Tab-separated table of C-alpha atoms and ligand atoms in Angstrom:
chain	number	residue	atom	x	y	z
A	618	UNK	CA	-12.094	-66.787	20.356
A	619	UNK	CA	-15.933	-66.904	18.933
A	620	UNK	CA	-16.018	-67.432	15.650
A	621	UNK	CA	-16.670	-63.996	13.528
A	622	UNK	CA	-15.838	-61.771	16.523
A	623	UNK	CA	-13.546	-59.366	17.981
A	624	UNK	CA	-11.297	-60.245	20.831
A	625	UNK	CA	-13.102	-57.044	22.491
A	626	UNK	CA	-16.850	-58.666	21.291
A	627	UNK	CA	-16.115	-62.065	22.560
A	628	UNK	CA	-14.590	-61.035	25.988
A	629	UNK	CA	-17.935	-59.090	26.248
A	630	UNK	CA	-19.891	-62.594	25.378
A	631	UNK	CA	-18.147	-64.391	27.709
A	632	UNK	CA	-18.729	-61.624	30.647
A	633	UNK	CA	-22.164	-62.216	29.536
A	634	UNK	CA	-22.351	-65.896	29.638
A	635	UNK	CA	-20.891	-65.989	33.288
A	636	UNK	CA	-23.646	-63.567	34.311
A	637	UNK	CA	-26.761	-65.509	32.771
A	638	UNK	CA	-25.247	-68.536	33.997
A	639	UNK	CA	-24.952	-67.313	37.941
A	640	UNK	CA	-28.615	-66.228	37.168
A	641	UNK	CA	-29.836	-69.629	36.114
A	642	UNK	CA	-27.938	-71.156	38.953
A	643	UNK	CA	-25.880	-73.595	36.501
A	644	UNK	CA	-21.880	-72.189	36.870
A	645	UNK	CA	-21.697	-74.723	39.964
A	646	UNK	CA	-22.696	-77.578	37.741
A	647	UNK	CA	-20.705	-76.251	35.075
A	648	UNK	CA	-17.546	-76.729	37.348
A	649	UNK	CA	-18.684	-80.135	38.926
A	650	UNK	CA	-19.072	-81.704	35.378
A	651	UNK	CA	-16.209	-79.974	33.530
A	652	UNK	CA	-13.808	-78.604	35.804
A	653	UNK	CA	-13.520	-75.668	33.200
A	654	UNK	CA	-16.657	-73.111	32.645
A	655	UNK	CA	-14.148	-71.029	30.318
A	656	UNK	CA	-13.402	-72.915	28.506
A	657	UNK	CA	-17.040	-75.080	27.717
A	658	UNK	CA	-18.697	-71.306	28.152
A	659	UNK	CA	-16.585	-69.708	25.159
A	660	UNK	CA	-15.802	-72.415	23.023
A	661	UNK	CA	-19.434	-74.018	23.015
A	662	UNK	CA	-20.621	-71.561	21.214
A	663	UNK	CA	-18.838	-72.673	18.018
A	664	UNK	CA	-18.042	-76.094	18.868
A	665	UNK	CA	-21.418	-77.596	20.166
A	666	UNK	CA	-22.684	-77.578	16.807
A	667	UNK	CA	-20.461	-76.075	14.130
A	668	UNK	CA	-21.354	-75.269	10.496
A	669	UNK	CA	-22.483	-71.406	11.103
A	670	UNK	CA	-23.131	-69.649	14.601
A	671	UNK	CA	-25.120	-69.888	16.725
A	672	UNK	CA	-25.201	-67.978	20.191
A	673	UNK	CA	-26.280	-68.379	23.664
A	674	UNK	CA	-29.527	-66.327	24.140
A	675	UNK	CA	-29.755	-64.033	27.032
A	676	UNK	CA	-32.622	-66.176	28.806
A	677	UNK	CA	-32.737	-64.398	32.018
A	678	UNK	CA	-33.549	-60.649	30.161
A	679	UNK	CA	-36.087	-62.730	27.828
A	680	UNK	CA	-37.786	-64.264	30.764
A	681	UNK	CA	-38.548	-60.959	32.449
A	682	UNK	CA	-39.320	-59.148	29.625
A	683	UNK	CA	-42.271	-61.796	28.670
A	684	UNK	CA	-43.560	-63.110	32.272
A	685	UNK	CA	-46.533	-61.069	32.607
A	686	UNK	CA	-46.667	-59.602	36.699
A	687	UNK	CA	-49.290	-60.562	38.840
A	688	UNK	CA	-52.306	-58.160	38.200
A	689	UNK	CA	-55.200	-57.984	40.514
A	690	UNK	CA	-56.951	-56.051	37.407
A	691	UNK	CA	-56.831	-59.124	35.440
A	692	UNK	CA	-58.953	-62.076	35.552
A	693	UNK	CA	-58.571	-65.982	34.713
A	694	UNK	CA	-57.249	-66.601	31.249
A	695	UNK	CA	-55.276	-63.688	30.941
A	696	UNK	CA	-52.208	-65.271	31.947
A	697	UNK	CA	-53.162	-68.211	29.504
A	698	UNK	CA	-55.047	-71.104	28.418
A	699	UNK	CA	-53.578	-74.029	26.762
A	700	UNK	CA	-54.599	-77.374	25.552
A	701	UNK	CA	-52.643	-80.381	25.663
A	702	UNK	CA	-53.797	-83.077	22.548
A	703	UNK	CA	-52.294	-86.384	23.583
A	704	UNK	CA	-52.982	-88.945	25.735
A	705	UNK	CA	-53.915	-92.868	24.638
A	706	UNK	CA	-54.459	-96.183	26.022
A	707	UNK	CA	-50.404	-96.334	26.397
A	708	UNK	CA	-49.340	-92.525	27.626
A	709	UNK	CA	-51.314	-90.986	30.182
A	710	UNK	CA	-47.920	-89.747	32.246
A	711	UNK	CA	-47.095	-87.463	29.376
A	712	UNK	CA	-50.050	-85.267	28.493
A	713	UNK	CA	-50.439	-84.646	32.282
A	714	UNK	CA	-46.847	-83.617	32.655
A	715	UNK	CA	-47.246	-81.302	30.080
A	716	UNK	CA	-50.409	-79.410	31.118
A	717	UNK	CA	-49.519	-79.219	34.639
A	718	UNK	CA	-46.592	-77.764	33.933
A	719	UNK	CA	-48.401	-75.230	32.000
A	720	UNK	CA	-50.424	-74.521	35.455
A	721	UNK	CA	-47.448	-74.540	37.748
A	722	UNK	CA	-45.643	-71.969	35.567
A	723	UNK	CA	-48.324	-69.830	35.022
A	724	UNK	CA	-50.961	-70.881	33.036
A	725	UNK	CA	-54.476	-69.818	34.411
A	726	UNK	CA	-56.868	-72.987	32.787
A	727	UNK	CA	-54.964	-76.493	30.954
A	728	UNK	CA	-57.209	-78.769	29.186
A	729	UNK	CA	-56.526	-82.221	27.914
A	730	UNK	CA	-58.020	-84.111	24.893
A	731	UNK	CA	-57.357	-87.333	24.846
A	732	UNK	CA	-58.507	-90.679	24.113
A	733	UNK	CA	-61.498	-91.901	26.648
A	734	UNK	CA	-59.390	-94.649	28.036
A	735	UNK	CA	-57.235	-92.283	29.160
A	736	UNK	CA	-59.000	-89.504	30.673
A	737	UNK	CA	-60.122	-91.319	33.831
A	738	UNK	CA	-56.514	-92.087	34.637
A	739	UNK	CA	-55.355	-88.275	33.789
A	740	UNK	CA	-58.167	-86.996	35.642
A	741	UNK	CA	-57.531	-89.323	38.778
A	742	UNK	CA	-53.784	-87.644	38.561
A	743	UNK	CA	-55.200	-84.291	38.973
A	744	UNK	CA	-58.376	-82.064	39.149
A	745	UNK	CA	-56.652	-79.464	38.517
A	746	UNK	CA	-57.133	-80.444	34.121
A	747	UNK	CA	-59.846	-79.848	32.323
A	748	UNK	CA	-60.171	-83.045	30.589
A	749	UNK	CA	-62.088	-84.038	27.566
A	750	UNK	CA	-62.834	-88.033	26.578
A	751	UNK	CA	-63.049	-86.962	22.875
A	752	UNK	CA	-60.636	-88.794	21.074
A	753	UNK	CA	-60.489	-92.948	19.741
A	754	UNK	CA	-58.335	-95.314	18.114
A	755	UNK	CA	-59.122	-97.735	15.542
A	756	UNK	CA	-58.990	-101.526	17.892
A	757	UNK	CA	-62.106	-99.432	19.972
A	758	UNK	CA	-64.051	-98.561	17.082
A	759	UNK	CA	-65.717	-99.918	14.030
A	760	UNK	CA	-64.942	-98.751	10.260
A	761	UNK	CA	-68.506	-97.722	9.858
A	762	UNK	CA	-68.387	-95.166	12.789
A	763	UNK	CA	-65.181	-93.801	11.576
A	764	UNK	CA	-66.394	-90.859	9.786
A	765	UNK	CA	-69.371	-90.033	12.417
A	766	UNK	CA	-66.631	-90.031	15.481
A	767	UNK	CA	-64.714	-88.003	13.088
A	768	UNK	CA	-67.185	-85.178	12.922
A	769	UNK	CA	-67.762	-85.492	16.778
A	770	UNK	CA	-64.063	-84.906	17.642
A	771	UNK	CA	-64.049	-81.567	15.334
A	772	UNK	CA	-67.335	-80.319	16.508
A	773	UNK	CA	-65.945	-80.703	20.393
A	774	UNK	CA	-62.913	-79.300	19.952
A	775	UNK	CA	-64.537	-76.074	17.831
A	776	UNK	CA	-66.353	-75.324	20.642
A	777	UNK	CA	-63.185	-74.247	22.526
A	778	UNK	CA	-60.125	-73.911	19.861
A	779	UNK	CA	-61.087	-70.100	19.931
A	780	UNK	CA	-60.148	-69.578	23.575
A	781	UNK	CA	-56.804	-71.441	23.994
A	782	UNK	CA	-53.465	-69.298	23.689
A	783	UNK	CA	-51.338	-72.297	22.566
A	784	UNK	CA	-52.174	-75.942	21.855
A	785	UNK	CA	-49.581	-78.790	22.384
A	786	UNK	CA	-50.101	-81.536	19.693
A	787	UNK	CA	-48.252	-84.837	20.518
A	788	UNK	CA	-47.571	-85.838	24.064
A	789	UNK	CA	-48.522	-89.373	24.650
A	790	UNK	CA	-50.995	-89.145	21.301
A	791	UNK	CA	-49.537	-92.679	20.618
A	792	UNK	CA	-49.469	-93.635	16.427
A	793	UNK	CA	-53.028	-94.951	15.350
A	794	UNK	CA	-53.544	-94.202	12.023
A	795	UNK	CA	-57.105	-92.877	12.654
A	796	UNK	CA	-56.201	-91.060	15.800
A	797	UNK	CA	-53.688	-89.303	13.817
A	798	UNK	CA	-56.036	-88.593	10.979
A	799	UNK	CA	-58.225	-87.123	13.728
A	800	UNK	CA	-55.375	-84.480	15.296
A	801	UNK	CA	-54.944	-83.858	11.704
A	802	UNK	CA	-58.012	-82.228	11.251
A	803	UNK	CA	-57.617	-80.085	14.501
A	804	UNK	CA	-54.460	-79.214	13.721
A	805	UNK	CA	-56.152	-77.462	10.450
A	806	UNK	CA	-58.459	-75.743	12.660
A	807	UNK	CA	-56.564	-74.897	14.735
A	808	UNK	CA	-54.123	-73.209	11.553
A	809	UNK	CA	-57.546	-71.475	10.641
A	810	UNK	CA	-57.771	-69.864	13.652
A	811	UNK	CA	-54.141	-68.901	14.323
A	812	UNK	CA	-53.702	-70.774	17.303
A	813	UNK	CA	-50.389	-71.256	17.661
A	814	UNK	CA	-49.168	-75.233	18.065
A	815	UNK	CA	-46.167	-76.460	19.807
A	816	UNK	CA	-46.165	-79.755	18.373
A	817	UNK	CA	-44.017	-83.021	20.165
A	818	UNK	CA	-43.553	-86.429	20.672
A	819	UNK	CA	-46.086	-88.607	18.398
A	820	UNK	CA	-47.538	-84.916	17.247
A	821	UNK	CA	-43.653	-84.994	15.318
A	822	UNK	CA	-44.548	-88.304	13.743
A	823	UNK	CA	-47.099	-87.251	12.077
A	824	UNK	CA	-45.938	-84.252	11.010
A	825	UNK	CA	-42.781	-85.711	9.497
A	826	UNK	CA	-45.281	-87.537	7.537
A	827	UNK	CA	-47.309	-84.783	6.884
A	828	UNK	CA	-45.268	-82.006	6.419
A	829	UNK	CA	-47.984	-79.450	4.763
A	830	UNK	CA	-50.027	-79.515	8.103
A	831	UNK	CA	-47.312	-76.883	9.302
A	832	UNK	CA	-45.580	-75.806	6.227
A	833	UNK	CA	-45.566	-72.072	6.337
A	834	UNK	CA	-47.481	-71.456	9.421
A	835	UNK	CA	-45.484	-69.121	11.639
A	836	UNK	CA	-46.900	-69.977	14.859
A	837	UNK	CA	-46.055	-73.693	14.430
A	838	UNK	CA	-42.675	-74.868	17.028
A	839	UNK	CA	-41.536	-77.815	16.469
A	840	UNK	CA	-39.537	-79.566	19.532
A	841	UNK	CA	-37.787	-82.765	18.126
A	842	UNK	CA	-35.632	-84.898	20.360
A	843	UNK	CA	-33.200	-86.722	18.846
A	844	UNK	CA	-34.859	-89.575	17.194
A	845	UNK	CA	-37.587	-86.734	16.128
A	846	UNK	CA	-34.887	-84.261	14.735
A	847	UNK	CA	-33.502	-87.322	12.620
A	848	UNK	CA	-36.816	-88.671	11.271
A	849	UNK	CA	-37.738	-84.603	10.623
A	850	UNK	CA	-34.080	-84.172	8.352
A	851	UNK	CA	-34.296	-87.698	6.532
A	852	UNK	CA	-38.151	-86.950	5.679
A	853	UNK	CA	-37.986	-82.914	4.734
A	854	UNK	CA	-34.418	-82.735	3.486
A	855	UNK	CA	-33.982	-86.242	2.217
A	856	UNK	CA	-30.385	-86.866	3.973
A	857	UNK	CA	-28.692	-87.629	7.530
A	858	UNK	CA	-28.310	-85.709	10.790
A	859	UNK	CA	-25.379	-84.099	10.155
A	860	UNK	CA	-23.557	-82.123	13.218
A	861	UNK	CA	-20.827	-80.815	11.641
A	862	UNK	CA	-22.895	-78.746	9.519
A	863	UNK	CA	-25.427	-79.262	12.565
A	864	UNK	CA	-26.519	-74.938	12.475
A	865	UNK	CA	-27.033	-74.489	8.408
A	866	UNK	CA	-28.863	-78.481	8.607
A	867	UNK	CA	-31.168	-76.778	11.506
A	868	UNK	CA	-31.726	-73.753	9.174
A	869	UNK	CA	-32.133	-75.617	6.739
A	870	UNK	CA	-35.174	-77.422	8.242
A	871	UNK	CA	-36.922	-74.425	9.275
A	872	UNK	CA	-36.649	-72.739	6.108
A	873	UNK	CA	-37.611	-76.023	4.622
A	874	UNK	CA	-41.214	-76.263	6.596
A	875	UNK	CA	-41.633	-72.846	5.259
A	876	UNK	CA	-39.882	-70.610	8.389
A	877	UNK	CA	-41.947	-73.032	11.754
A	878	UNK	CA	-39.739	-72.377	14.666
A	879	UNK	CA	-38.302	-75.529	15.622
A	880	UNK	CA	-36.586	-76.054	18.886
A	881	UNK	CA	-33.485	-79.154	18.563
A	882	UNK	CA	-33.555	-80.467	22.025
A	883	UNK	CA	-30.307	-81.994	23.160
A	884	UNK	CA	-26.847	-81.604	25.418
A	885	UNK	CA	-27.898	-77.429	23.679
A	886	UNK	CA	-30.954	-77.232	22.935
A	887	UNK	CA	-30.708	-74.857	19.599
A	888	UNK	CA	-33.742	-72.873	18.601
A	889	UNK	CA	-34.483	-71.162	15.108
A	890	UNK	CA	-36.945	-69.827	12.829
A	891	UNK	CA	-34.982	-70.383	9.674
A	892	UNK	CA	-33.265	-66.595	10.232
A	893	UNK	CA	-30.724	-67.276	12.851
A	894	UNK	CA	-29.808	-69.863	15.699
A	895	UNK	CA	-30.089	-69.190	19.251
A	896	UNK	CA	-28.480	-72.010	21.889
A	897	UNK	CA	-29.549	-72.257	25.508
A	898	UNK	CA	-26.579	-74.121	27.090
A	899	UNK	CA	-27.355	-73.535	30.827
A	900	UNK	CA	-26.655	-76.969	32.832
A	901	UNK	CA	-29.841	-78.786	33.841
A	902	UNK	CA	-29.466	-82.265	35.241
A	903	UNK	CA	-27.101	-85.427	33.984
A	904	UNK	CA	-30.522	-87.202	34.652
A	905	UNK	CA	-32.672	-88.586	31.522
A	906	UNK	CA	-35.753	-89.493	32.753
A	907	UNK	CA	-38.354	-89.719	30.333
A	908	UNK	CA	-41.116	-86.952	30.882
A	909	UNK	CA	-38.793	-83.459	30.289
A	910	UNK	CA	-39.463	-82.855	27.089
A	911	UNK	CA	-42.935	-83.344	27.426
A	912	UNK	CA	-42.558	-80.329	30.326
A	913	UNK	CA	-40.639	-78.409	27.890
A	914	UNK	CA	-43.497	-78.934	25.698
A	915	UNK	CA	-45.490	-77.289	28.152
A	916	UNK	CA	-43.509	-74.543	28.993
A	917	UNK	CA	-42.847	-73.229	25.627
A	918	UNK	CA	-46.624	-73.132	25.379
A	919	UNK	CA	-46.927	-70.979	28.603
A	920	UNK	CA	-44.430	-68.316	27.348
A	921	UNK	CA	-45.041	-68.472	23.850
A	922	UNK	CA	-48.465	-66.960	24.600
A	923	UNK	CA	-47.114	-64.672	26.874
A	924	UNK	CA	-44.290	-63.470	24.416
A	925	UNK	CA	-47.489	-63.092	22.035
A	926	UNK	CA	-48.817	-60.981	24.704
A	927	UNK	CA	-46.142	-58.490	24.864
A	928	UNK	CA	-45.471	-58.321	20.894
A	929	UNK	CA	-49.107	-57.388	20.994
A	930	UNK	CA	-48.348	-54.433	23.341
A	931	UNK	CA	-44.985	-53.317	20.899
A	932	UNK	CA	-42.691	-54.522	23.511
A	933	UNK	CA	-40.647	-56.726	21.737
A	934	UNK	CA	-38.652	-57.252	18.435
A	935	UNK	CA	-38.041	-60.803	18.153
A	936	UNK	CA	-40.243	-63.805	17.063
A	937	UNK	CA	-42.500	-64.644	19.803
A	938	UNK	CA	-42.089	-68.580	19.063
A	939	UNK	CA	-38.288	-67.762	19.621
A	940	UNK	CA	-38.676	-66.091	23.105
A	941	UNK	CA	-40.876	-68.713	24.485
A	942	UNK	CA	-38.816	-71.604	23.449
A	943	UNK	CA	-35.748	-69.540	24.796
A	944	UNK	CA	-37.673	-69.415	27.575
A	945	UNK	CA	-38.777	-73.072	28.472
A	946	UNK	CA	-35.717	-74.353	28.101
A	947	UNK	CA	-33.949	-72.083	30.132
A	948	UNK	CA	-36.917	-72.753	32.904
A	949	UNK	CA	-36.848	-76.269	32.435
A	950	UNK	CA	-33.114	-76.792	32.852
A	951	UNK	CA	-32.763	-74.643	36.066
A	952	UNK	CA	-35.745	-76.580	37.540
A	953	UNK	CA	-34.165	-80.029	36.588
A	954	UNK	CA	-31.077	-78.728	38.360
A	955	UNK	CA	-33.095	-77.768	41.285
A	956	UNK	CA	-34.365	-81.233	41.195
A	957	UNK	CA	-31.174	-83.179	40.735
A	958	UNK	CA	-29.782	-80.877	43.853
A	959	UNK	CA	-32.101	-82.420	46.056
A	960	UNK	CA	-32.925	-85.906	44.777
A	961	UNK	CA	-29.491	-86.902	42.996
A	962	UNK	CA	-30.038	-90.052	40.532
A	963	UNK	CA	-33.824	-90.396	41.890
A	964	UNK	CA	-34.986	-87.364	40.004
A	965	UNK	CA	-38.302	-87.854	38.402
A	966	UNK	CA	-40.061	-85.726	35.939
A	967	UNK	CA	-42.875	-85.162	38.619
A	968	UNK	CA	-39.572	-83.713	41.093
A	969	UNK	CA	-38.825	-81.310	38.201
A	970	UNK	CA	-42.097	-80.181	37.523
A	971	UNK	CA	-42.422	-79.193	41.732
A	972	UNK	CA	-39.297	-76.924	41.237
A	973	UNK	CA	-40.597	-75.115	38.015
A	974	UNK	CA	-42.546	-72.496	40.159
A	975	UNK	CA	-39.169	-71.402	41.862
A	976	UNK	CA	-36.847	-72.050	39.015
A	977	UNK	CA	-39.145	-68.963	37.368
A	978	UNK	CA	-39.408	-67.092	40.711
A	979	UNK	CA	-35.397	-66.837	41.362
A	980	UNK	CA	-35.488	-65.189	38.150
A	981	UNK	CA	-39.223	-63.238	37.885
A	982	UNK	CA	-39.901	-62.898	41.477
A	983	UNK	CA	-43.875	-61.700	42.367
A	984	UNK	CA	-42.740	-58.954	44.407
A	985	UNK	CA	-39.574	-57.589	42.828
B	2487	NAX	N1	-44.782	-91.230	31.011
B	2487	NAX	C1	-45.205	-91.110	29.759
B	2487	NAX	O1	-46.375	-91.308	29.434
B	2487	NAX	C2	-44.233	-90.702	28.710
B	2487	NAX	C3	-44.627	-90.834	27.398
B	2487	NAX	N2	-43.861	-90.402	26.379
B	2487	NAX	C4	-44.458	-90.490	25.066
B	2487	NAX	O2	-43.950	-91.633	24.432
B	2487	NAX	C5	-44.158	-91.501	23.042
B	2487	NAX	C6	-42.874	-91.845	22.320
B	2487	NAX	O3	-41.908	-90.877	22.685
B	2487	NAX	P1	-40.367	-91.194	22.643
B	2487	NAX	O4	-39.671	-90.023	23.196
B	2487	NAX	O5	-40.080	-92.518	23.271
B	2487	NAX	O6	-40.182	-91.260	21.066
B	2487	NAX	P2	-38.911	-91.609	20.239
B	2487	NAX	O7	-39.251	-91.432	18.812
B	2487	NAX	O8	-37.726	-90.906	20.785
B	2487	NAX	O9	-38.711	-93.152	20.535
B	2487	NAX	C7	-39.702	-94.036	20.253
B	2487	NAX	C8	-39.074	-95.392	20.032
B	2487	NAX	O10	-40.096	-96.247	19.634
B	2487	NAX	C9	-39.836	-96.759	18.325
B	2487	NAX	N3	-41.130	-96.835	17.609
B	2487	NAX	C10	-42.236	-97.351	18.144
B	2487	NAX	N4	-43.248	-97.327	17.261
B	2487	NAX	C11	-42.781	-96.775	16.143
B	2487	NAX	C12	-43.353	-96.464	14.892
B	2487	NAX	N5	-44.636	-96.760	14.577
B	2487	NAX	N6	-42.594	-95.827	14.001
B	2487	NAX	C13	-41.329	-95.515	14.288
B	2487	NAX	N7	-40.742	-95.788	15.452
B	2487	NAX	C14	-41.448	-96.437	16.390
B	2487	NAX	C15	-38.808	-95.852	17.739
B	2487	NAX	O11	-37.973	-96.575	16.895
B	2487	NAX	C16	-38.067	-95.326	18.939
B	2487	NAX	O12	-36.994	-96.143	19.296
B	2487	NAX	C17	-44.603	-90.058	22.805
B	2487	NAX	O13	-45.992	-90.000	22.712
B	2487	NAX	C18	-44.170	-89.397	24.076
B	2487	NAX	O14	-44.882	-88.215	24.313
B	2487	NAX	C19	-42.582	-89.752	26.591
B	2487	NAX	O15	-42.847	-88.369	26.530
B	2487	NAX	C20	-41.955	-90.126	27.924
B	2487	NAX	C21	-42.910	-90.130	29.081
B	2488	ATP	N1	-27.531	-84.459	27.227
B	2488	ATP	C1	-28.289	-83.516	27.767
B	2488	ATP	N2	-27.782	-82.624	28.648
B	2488	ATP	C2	-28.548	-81.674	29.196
B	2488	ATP	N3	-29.852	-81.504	28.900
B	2488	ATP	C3	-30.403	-82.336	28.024
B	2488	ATP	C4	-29.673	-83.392	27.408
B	2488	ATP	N4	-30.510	-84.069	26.584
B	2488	ATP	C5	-31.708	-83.467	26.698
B	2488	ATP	N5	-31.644	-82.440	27.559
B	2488	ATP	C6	-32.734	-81.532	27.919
B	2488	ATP	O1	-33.829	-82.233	28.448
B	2488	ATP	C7	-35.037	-81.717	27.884
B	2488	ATP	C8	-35.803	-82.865	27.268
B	2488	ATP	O2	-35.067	-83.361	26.181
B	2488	ATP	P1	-35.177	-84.878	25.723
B	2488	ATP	O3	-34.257	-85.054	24.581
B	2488	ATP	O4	-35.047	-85.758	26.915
B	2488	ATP	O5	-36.690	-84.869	25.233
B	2488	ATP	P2	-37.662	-86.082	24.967
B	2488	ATP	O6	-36.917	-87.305	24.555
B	2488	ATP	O7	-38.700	-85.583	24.045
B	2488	ATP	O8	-38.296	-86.286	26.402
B	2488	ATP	P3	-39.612	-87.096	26.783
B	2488	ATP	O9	-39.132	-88.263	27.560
B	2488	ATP	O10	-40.437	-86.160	27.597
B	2488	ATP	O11	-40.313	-87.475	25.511
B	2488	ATP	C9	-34.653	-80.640	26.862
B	2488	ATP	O12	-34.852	-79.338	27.368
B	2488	ATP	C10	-33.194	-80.873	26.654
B	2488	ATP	O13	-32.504	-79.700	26.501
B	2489	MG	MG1	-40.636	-86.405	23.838
């Protein structure tokens, strides 16, 4: 039985689970990899990380309540404009993965601001991007034009922080200390302006260093993977990952950062603002290519704006942040099993990103 419910209550879970799971197209793969969908659907929910509850969100109601329909009233933005900051002399596959998957789910305009070694290779993968050569790191610049190039970077990035829905601070950003320092100062504009951030990859390092630059900002989601999620717990609550305790630890967190949504990416992903835990369990793919989590970061952009949206029309009760992470990850993992269906152990992250578009229409379709 679930943990702190009725025979009656959990029967009524699991009923539910077997539903959302058919939806999202992931009881097949539940059988191929564990021969027993009971018994992983019921008991997950207590044992996939234990110390407090937390419970598989109904994805499939979440994603129809917040995916806007296709309007001929409205015109481009409306349905969302997101920037991706990342992209260095090392990364140029994740930043593009990320804003294109913001365009294929949705999005109306993706921009990228990245360093200028990158942009002609993230262009060249796509016109699609709007793509901005703002950014530098320290081995292409002298000290002495440090705090000029400084200025620059803020004063190009004002120009547009008003209009994006979502930025996505991290993918491919790469560590130099004065490209950090840089991101740092957008990522206080950005809090000035209540833009919300989703903030990933080398966007995690810094923040684990820099806590404050989110610390109380509710529009902030954070979406460690594992080597994130442990840097995050030793650096905010001075201790180890711990999974037994893994739901209070990921409470813990939040409430520590002062109540970001932070999204725990793993075999569950869990999701919480500090006030409860949400799981999304749904199989994706037993492929680990690098590249889906910067898609996730993406996503969660996409419908985080569009939850945002509908809160601002009174339709819903629950965090925005909350919905759209619930949201990605349920998106991404049905698209990375639509992948793995047809590619097997080739699956790439570009194959995943060509199946988002369907994994949201089997569930939103444009005429219903
Ligand atoms: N095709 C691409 O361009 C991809 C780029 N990616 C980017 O790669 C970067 C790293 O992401 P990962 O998921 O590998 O990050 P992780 O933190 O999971 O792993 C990074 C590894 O590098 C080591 N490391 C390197 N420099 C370090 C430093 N200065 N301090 C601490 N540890 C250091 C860590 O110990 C760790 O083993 C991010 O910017 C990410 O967005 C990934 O998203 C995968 C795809
Ligand atoms: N063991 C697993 N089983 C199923 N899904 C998983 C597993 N591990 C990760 N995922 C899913 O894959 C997505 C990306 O997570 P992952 O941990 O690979 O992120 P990442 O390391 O940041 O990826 P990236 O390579 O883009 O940086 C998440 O939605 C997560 O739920
Ligand atoms: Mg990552």
């Amino acid at each position: 039985m679930v943990r702190g419910f009725s025979p009656a209550a959990a029967a009524a879970v699991f009923r539910r689970q077997n539903f959302l799971i058919r939806c999202l197209g992931g009881y097949r793969k539940e059988k191929n990899y564990s021969n027993n969908f009971h018994h992983h659907c019921v008991i997950r929910m207590h044992s996939a990380m234990s110390g407090g509850p937390s419970l598989e969100a109904d994805a499939v109601s979440i994603l129809r309540s917040i995916t806007p329909t296709l309007d001929p009233t409205r015109h481009k933005g409306q349905a969302g404009k997101v920037a991706v900051i990342g992209g260095c002399r090392e990364y140029t596959g994740a930043p593009y993965f990320s804003a294109i998957s913001a365009l294929k789910l949705g999005a109306d305009v993706s921009h990228v601001f990245c360093t200028k070694d990158a942009a002609t290779v993230i262009k060249s993968y796509s016109p699609e991007l709007i793509v901005h050569p703002i950014l530098e790191e320290s081995y292409s610049i002298r000290n002495d034009e440090k705090g000029s190039i400084s200025a620059k970077v803020i004063e190009e990035v004002d120009k547009w922080m008003e209009r994006f829905d979502c930025l996505v601070i991290g993918p491919g950003l790469g560590r130099d200390p004065f490209l950090l320092d840089c991101v740092s100062n957008i990522m206080k504009r950005a809090r000035e302006s209540n833009v919300p951030m989703v903030i990933d990859g080398d966007g995690l390092f810094l923040v684990s260093n820099s806590p404050d630059l989110v610390r109380g900002y509710p529009l902030a989601v954070l979406t460690p993977n594992v080597n994130e999620y442990k840097r995050l717990v030793q650096k905010i609550l001075n201790c180890e990952v711990n999974d037994e305790e893994g739901s209070k630890q990921l409470l813990a967190l939040a409430k520590g950062i002062g109540g970001v949504t932070i999204l725990r990416k793993g075999k569950s992903d869990f999701i919480t603002d500090g006030e409860k835990v949400s799981a999304v369990s749904i199989y994706g793919s037993p492929r680990r290519c690098g590249g889906q989590g910067d898609i996730l970061a993406g996503s969660v952009a996409v419908f985080l704006s569009w939850a945002r949206q509908s809160a601002y029309r009174g339709e819903l009760g629950t965090n925005p942040t909350i919905l759209g992470c619930i949201a990605a990850s349920a998106i991404l993992r049905k698209a990375a099993s639509l992948a793995f269906d047809q590619k097997k152990r080739s699956t790439l992250t570009s194959d995943i990103i060509e199946c988002l578009g369907r994994s949201l229409e089997e569930i939103c379709p444009v005429i219903s």
